[in-house]
Short mmCIF file of C-alpha atoms in Angstrom, two decimals:
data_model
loop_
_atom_site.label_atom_id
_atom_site.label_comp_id
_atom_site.label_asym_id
_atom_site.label_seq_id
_atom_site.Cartn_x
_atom_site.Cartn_y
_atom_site.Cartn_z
CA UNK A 149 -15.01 10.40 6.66
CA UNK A 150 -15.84 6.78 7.58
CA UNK A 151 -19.40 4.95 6.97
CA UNK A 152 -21.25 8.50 6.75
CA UNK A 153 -20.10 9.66 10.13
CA UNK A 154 -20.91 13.29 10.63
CA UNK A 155 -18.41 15.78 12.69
CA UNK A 156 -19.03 16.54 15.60
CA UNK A 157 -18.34 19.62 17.66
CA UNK A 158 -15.24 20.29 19.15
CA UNK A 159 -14.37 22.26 22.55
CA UNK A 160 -11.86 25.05 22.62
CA UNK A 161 -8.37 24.07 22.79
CA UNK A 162 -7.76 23.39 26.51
CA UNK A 163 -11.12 22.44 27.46
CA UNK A 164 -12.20 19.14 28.42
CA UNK A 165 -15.87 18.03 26.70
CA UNK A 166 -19.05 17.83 29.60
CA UNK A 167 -20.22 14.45 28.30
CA UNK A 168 -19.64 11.18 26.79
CA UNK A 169 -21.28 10.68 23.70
CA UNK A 170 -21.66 7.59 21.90
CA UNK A 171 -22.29 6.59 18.04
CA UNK A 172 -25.07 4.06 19.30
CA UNK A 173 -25.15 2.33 22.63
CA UNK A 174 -21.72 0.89 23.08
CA UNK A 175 -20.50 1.52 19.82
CA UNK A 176 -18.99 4.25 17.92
CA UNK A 177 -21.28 4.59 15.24
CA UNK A 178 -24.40 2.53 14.00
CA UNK A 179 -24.24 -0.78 12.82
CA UNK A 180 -25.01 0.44 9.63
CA UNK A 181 -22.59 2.95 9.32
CA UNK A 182 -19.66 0.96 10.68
CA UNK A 183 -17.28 -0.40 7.47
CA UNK A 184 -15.59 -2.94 9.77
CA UNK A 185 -16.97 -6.77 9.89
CA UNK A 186 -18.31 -8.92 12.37
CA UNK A 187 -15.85 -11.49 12.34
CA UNK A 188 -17.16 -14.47 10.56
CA UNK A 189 -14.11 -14.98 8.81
CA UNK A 190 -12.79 -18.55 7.37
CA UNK A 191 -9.53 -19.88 7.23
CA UNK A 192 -5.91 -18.85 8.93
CA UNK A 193 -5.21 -16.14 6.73
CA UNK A 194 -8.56 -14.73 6.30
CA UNK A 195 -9.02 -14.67 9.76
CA UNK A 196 -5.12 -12.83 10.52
CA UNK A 197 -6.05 -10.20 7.50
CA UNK A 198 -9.66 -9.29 8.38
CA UNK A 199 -9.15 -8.89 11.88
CA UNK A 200 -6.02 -6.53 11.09
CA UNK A 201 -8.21 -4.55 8.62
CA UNK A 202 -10.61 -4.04 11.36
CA UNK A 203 -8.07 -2.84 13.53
CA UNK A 204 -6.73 -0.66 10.62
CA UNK A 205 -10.45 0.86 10.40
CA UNK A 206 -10.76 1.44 14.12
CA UNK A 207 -7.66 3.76 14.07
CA UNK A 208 -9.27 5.91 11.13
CA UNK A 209 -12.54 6.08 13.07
CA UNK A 210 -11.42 7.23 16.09
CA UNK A 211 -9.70 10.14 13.78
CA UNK A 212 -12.85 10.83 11.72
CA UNK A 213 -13.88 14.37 11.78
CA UNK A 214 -11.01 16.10 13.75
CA UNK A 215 -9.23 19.39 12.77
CA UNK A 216 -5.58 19.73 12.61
CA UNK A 217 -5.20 21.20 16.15
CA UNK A 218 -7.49 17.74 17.64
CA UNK A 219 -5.61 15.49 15.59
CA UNK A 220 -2.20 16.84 17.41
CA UNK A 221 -3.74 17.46 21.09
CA UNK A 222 -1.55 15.78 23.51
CA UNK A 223 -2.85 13.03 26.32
CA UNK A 224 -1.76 14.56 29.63
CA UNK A 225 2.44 15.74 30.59
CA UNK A 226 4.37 14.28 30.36
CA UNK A 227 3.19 12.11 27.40
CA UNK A 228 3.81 13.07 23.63
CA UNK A 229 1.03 11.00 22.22
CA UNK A 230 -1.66 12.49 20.28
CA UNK A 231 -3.98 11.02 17.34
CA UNK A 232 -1.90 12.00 15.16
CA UNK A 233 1.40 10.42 16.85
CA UNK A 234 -0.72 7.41 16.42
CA UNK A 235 -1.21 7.63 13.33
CA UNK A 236 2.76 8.56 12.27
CA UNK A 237 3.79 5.69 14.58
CA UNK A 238 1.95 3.07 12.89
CA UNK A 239 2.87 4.26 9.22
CA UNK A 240 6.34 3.43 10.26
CA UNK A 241 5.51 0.40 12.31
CA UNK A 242 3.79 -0.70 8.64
CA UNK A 243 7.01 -0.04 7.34
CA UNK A 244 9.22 -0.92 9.90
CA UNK A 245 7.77 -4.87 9.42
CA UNK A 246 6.37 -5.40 5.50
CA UNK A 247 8.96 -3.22 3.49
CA UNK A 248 12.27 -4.04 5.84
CA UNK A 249 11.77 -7.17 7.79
CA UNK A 250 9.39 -9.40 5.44
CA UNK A 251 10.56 -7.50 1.91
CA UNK A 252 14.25 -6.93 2.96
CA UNK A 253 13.99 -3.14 1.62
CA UNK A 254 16.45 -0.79 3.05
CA UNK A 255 14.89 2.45 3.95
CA UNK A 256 14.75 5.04 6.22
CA UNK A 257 12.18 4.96 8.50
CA UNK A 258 9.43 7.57 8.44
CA UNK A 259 9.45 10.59 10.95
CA UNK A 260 12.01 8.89 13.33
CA UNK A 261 16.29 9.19 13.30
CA UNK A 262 19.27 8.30 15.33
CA UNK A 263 18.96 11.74 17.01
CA UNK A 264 15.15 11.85 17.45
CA UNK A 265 14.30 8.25 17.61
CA UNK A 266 10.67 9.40 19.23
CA UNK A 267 9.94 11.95 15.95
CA UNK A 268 6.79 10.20 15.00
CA UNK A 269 5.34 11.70 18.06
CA UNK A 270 7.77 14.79 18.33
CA UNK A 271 6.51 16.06 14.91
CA UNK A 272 2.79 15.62 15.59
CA UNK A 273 2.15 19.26 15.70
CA UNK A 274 -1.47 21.11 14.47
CA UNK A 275 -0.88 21.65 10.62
CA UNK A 276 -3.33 20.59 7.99
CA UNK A 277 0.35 20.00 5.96
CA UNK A 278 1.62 17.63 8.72
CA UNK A 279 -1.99 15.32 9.11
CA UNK A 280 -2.29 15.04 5.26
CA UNK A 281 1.19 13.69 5.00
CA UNK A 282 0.70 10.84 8.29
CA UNK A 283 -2.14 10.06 6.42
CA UNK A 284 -1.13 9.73 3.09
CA UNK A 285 2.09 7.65 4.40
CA UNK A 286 0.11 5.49 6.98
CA UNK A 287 -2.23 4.49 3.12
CA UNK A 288 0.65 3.75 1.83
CA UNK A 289 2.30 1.74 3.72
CA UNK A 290 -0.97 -0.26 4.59
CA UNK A 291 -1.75 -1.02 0.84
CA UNK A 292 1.87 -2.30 0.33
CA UNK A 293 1.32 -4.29 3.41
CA UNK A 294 -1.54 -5.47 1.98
CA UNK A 295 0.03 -6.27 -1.30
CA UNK A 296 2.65 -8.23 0.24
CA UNK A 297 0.31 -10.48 2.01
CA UNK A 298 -1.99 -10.90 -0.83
CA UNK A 299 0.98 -11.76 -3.34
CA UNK A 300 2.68 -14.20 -0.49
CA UNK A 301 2.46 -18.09 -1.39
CA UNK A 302 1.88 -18.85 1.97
CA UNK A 303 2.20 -17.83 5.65
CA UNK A 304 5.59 -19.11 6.33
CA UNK A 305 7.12 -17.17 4.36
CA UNK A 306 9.84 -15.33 6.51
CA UNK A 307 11.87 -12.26 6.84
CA UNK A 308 15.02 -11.33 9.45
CA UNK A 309 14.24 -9.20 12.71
CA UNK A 310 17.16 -9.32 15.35
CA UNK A 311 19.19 -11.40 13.11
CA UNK A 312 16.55 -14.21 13.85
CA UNK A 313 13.50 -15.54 10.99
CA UNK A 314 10.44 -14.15 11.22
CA UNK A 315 6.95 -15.95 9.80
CA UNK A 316 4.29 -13.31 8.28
CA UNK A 317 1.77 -15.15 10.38
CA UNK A 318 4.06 -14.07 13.47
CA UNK A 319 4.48 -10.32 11.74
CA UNK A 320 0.45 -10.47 11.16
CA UNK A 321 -0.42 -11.53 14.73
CA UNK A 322 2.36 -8.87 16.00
CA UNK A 323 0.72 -6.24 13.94
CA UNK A 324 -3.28 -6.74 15.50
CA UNK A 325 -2.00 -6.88 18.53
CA UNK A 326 0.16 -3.37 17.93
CA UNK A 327 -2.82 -1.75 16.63
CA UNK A 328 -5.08 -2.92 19.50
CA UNK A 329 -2.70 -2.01 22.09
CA UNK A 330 -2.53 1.93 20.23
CA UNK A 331 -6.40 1.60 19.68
CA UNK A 332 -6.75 1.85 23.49
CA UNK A 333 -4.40 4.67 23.62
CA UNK A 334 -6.82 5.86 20.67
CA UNK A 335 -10.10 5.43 22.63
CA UNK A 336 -8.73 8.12 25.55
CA UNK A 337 -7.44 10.14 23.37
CA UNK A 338 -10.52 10.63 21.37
CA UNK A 339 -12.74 10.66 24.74
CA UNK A 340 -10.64 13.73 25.57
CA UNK A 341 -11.04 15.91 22.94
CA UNK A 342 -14.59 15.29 22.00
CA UNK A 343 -16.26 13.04 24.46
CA UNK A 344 -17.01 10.40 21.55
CA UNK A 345 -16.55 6.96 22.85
CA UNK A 346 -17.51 3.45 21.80
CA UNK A 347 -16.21 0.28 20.77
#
C-alpha cells in the first residue's frame, strides 16, 4: 500500500457502494500520506519526469487496497475496462514507447497479439496470479522507462514511430497525457467499487 493508506471495505460483487468517501476533503488521502509532489519542479526535464511520476503514483493509488475480484470488476457493458485492464494497458504502453520506439528493442508486446489485439483488457480476470503479474510488468517497464530517461544526454534524443522521428520530450508529454486520460477512467472505476474518490 501507498503513503499508509488503510483498506477499506468492499461491497459484494454486484453491488454498488451507498456513499462517496473521500481520503480528506477533495483528495484521496491526507496530505501527509500522499507520496506524490506538489509540483514545484525546475527545469524542462524535471518538470516532464515529476509530473509523469505523479501520474504513475495516481494509477497505484487508485488500486491501493483492492482484492483480486475489485481489481478485475468491469465499468458498465459493454466496456472491458477494469483497474486492472488499466494497469496491463499501461505496462505495455511503457513498453510499447521506451523499449521499441525510443530503445529500438524488438519485442512482443505484453498481453496483446494479432488475434487479440484488446488482451490487456480481455485477460483482466479476478486471480491473485493475474494482478501480481500486471503489476510486476507495469514496475518493470516503468523503472526501464525511467532508466532510459535518466541515462539520455538530452531530450532530443529520438526514436521511429510510424516510420517518422520521435523526441523523448514528445514520448514524455505523450505519456502524462496517456496516464491522465486512463486516470479518469481510473477515478470511476474506483468510485464504483468502493465509493473512494478524490483527486
Amino acid at each position: 500500500m501507498l503513503g499508509g493508506m488503510t483498506d477499506t471495505t468492499l461491497p459484494q460483487s454486484g453491488d454498488s457502494p451507498s456513499e462517496r468517501t473521500f481520503g480528506w476533503w477533495d483528495m484521496f488521502v491526507h496530505p501527509d500520506d500522499d507520496p506524490r509532489s506538489d509540483g514545484g519542479f525546475v527545469g524542462e526535464r524535471d518538470t516532464l519526469v515529476g509530473y509523469l511520476r505523479d501520474q504513475r503514483l495516481t494509477l497505484e493509488m487508485k488500486c491501493a487496497g483492492l482484492d483480486a475480484e475489485a481489481m478485475a470488476r468491469r465499468s458498465v457493458e459493454p466496456s472491458n475496462m477494469s483497474l486492472l485492464g488499466l494497469v496491463r494497458h499501461l505496462a505495455g504502453v511503457e513498453q510499447a514507447w521506451f523499449r521499441q520506439v525510443l530503445d529500438g528493442q524488438e519485442v512482443s508486446r505484453h498481453y496483446r497479439c494479432d488475434g487479440d489485439p484488446n488482451g490487456d483488457f480481455n485477460g483482466a480476470v479476478p486471480d491473485p496470479e493475474v494482478v501480481a503479474d500486471a503489476w510486476d510488468t507495469w514496475r518493470s517497464e516503468v523503472a526501464f522507462a525511467e532508466r532510459f530517461v535518466d541515462e539520455a544526454r538530452d531530450l532530443d534524443i529520438t526514436g521511429t514511430h510510424d516510420d517518422e522521428p520521435i523526441a523523448l520530450r514528445e514520448v514524455l508529454v505523450h505519456m502524462i497525457e496517456e496516464y491522465a486520460r486512463h486516470n479518469g477512467h481510473a477515478d470511476f472505476l474506483r468510485e464504483r467499487i468502493d465509493g473512494r474518490v478524490g483527486q
